[in-house]
PDB file of C-alpha atoms in Angstrom:
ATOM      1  CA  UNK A   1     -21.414 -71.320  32.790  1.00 97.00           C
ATOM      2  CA  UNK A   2     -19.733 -68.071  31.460  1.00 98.00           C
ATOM      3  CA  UNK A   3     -21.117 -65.478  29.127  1.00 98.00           C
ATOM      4  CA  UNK A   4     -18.488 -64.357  26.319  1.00 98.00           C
ATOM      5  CA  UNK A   5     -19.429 -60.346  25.206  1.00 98.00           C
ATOM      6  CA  UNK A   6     -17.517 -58.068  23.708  1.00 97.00           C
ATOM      7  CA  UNK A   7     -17.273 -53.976  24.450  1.00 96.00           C
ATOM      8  CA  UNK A   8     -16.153 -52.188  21.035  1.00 93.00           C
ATOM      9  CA  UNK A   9     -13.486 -49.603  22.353  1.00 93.00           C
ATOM     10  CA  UNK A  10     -11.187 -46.657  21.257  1.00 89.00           C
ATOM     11  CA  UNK A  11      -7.390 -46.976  23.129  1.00 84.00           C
ATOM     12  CA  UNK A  12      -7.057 -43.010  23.761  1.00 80.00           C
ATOM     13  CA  UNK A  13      -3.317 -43.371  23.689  1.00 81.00           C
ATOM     14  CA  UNK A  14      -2.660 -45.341  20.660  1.00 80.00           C
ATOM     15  CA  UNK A  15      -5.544 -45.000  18.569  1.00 85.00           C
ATOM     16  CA  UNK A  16      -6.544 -48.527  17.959  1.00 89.00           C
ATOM     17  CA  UNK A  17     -10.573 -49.659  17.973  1.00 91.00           C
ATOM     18  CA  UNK A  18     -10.502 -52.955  19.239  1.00 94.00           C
ATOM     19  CA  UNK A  19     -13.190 -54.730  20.812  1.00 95.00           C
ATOM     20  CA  UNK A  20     -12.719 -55.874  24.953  1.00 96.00           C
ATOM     21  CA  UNK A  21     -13.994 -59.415  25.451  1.00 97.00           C
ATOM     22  CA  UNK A  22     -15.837 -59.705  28.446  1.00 98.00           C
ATOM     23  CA  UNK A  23     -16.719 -62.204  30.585  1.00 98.00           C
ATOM     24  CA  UNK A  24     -19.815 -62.294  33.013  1.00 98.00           C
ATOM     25  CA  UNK A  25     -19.726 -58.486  32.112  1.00 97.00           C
ATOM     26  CA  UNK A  26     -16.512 -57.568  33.494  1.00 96.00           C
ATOM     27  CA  UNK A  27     -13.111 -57.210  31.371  1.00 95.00           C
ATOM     28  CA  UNK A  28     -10.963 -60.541  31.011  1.00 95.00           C
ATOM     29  CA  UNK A  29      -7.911 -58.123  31.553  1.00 92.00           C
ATOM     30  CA  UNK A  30      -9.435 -57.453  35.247  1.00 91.00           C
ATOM     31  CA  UNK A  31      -9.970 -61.038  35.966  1.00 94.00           C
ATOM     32  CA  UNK A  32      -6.604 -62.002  35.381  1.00 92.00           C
ATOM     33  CA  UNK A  33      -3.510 -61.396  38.280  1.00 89.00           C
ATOM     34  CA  UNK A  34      -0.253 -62.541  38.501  1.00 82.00           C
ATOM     35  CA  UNK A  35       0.867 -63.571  41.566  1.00 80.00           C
ATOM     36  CA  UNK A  36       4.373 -62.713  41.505  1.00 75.00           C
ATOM     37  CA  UNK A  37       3.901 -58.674  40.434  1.00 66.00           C
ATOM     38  CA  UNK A  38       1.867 -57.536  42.617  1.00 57.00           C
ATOM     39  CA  UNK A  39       2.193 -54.184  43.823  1.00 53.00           C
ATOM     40  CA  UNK A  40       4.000 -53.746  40.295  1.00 49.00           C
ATOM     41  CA  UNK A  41       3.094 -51.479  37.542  1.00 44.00           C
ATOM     42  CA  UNK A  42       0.866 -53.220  34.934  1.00 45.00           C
ATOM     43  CA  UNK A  43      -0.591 -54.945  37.948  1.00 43.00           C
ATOM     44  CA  UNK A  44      -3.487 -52.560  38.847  1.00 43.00           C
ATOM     45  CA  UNK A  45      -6.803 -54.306  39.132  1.00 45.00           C
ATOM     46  CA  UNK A  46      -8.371 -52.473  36.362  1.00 46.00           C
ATOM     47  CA  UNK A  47      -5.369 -53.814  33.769  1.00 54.00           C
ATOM     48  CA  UNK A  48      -3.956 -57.028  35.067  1.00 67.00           C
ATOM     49  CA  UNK A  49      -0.978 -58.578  33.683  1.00 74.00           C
ATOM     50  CA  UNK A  50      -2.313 -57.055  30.194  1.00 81.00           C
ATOM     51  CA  UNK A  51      -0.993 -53.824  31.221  1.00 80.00           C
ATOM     52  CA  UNK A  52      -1.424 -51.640  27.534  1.00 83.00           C
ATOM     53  CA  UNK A  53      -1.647 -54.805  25.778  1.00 89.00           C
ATOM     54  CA  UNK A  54      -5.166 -54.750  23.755  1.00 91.00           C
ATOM     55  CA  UNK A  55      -7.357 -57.736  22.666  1.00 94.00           C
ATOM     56  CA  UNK A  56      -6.304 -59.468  19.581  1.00 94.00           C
ATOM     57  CA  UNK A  57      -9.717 -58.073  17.626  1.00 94.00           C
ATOM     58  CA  UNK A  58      -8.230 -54.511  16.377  1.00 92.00           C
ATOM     59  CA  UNK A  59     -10.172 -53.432  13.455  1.00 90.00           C
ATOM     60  CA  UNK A  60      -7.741 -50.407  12.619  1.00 88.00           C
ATOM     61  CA  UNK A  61      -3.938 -51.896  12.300  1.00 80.00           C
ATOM     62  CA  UNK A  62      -2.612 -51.234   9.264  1.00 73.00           C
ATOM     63  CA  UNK A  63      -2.469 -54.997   8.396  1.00 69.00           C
ATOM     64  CA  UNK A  64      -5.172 -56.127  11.278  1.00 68.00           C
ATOM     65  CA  UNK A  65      -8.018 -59.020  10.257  1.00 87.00           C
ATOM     66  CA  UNK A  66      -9.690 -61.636  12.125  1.00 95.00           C
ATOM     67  CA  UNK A  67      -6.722 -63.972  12.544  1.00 94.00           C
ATOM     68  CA  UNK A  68      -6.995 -63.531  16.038  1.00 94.00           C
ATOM     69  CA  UNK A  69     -11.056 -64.483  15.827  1.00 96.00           C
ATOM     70  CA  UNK A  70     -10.268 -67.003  13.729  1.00 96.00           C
ATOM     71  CA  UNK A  71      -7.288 -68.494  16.494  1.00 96.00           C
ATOM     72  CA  UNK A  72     -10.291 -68.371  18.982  1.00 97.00           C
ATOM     73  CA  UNK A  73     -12.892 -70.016  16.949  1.00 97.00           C
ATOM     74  CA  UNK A  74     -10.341 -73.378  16.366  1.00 96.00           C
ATOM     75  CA  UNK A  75     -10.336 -72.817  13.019  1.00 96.00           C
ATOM     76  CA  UNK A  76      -7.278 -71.559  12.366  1.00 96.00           C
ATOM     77  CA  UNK A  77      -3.809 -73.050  14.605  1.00 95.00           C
ATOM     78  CA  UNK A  78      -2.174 -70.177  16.395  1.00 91.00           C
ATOM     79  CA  UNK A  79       1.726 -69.783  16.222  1.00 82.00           C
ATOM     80  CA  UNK A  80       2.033 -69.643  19.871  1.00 88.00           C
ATOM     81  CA  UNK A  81       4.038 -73.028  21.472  1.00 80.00           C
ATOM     82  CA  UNK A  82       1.694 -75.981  22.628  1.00 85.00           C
ATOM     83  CA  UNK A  83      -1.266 -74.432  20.389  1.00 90.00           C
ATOM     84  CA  UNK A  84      -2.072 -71.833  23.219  1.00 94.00           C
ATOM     85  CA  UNK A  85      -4.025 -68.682  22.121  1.00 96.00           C
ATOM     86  CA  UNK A  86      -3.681 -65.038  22.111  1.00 95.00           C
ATOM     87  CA  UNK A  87      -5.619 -62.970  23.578  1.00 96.00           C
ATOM     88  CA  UNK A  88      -3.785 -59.880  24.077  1.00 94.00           C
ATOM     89  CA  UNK A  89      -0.973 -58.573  21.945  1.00 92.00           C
ATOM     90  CA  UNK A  90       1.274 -55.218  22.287  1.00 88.00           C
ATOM     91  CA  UNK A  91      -0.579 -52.084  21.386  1.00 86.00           C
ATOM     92  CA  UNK A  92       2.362 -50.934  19.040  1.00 85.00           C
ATOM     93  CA  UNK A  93       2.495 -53.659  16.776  1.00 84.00           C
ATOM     94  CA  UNK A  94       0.267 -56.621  17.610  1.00 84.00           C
ATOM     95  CA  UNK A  95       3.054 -59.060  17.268  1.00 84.00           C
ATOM     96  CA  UNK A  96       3.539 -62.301  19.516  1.00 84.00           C
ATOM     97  CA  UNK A  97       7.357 -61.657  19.725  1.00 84.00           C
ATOM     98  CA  UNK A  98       6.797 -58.666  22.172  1.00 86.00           C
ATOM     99  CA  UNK A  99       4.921 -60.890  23.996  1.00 87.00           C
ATOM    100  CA  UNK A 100       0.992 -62.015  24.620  1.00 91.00           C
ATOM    101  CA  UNK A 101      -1.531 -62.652  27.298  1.00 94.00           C
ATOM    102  CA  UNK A 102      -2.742 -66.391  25.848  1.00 95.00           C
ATOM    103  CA  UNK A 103      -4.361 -69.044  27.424  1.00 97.00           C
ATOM    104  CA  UNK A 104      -5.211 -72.802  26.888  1.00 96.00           C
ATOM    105  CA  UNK A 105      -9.113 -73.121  24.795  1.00 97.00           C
ATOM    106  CA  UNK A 106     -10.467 -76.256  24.385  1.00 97.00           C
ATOM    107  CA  UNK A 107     -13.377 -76.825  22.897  1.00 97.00           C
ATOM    108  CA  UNK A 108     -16.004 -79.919  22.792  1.00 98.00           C
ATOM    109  CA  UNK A 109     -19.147 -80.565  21.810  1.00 98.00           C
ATOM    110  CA  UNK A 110     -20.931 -78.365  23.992  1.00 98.00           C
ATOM    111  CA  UNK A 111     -18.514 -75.942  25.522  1.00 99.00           C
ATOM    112  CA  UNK A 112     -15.634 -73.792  25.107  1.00 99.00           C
ATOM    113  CA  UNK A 113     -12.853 -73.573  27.853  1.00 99.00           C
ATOM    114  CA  UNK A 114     -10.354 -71.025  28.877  1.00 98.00           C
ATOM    115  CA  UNK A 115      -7.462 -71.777  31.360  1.00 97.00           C
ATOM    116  CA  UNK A 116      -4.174 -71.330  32.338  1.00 96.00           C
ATOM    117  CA  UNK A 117      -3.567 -68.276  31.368  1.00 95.00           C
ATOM    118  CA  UNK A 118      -0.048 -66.751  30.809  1.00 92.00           C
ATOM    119  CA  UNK A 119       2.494 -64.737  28.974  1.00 90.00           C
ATOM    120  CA  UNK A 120       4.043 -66.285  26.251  1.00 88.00           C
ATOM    121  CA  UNK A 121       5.815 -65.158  22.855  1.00 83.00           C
ATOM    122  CA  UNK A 122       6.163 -67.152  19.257  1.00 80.00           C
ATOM    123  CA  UNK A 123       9.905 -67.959  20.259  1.00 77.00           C
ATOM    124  CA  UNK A 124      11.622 -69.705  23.295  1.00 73.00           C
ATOM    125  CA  UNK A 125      13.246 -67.263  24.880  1.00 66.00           C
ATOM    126  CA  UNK A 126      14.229 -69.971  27.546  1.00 70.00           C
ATOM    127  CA  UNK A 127      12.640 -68.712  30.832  1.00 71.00           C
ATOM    128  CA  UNK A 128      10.054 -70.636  32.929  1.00 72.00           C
ATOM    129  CA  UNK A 129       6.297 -70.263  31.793  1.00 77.00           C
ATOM    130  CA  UNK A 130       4.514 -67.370  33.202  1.00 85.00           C
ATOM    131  CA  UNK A 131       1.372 -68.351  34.375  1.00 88.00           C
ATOM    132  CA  UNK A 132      -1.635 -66.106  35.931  1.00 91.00           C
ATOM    133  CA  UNK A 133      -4.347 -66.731  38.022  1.00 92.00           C
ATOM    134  CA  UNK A 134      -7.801 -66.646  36.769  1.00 94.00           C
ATOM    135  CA  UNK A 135     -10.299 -68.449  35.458  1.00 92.00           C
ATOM    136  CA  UNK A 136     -11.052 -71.289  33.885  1.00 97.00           C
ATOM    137  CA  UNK A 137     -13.893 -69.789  31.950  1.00 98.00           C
ATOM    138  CA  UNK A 138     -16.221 -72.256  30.804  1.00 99.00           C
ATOM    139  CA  UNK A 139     -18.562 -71.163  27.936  1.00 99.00           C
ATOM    140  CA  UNK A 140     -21.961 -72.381  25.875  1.00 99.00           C
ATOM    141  CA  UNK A 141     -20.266 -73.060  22.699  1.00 98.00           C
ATOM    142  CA  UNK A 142     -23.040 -71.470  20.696  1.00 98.00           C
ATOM    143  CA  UNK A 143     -22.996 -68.417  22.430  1.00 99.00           C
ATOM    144  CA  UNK A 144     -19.269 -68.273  22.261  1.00 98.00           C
ATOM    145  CA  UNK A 145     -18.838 -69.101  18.426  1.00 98.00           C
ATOM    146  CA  UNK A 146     -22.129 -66.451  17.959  1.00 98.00           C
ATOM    147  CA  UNK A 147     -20.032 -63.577  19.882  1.00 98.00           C
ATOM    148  CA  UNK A 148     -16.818 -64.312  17.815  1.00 98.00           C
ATOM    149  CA  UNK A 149     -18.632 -65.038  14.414  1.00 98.00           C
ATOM    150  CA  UNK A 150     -20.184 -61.056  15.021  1.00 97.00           C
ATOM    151  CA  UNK A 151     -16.858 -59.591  15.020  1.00 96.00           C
ATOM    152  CA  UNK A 152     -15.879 -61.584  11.826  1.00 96.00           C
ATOM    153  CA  UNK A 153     -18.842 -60.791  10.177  1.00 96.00           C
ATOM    154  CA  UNK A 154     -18.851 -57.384  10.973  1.00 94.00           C
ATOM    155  CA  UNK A 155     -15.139 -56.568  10.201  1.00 94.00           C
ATOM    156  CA  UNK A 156     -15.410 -54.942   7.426  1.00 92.00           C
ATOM    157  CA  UNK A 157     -18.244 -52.493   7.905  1.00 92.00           C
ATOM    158  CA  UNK A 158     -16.596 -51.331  11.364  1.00 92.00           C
ATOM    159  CA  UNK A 159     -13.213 -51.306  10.034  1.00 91.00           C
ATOM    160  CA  UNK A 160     -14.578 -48.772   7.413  1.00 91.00           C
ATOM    161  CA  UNK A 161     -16.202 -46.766  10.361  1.00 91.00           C
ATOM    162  CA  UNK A 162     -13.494 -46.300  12.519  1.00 88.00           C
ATOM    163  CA  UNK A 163     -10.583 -43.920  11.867  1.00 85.00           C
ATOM    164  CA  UNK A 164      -7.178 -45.685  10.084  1.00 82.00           C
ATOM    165  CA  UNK A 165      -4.540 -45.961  12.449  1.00 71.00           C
ATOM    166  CA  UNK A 166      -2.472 -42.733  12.728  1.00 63.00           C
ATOM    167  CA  UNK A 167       1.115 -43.392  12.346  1.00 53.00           C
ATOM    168  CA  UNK A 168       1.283 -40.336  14.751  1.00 53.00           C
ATOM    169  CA  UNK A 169      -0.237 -42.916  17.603  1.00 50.00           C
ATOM    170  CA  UNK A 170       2.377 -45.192  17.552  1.00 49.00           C
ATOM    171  CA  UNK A 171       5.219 -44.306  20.260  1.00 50.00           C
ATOM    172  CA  UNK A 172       8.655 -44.506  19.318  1.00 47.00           C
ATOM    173  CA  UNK A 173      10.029 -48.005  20.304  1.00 47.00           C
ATOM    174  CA  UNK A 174      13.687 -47.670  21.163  1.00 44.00           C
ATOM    175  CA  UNK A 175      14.966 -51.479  21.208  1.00 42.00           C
ATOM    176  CA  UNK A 176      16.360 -51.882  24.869  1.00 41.00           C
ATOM    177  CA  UNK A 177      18.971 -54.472  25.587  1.00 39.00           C
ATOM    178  CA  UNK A 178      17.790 -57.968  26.891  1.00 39.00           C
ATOM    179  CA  UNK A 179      19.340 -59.362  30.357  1.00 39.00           C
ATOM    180  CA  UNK A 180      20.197 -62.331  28.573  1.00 40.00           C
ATOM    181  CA  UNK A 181      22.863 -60.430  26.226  1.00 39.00           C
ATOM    182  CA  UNK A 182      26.626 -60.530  27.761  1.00 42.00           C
ATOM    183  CA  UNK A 183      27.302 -56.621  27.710  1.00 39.00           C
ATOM    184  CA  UNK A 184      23.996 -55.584  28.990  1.00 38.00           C
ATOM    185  CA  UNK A 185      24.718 -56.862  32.491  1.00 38.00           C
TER     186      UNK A 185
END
């Protein structure tokens, strides 16, 4: 069985106080490869697939909350296809249509289970599934809903702690052209 933890962190780059779920001690984004990019950039052993992607639990976005908790607790349905579940979203803006690390939870009785994780966005953009290797994590329920329930709990007294997200942090996004569009070839 797995042990769910988090490790409350400060993104030097952008700003953003998020906390890194771990599992067995060691970051999730770590534990995660994909396959197909090795050598890559994003693909380093410390980052994984996540690349600059952070966890979904940001307590300093100008709109953030505990959606994200909420997503991984079951109790709310996440907007991703086939009910999969963030767990990392872009650094800039935290939205699903730049794309997100998710995976596949189940939960039962006694246990909590992530697999197949992948890359996936709120829209189909029409390409095959991404999948990564890693995992399945399987996790004492109680534990699991106790280490999510914290951050919930807890939101608002750390989001009051940590600094507001500077406007200053975020880079400027230039909108690049997607393969997919007929002049951009």
């Amino acid at each position: 069985m797995n042990r769910l933890t988090f490790e409350q962190v400060t993104s030097s780059r952008f700003g953003l106080a998020y906390w890194e779920p771990l599992v067995d001690g060691r970051p999730v984004r770590g534990l995660l490869h994909d396959p197909d990019a090795t050598g890559q950039v994003g693909e380093r052993e410390h980052v994984g697939p996540a690349g600059e992607s952070v966890p979904v639990l940001v307590h300093n976005w100008p709109v953030a909350g505990t959606d994200g908790a909420e997503e991984l607790l079951g109790r709310k349905p996440s907007a991703l296809p086939g009910g999969r579940v963030a767990l990392y979203v872009c650094s800039v803006c935290g939205d699903a249509g730049c794309g997100v690390v998710s995976a596949a939870v189940e939960w039962s009785e006694a246990t909590v289970v992530w697999r197949e994780f992948g890359w996936d966005t709120d829209w189909d953009d029409g390409e095959d599934d991404i999948r990564f290797e890693g995992g399945p994590f399987v996790f004492d329920r109680e534990q699991y809903e106790g280490e999510l329930l914290r951050f919930v709990e807890t939101y608002a007294a750390v989001r009051a702690s940590v600094p507001a997200y500077p406007a200053s942090a975020a880079p400027s996004v230039r909108p690049t052209r997607r393969s997919w569009w007929p002049w951009s070839r």
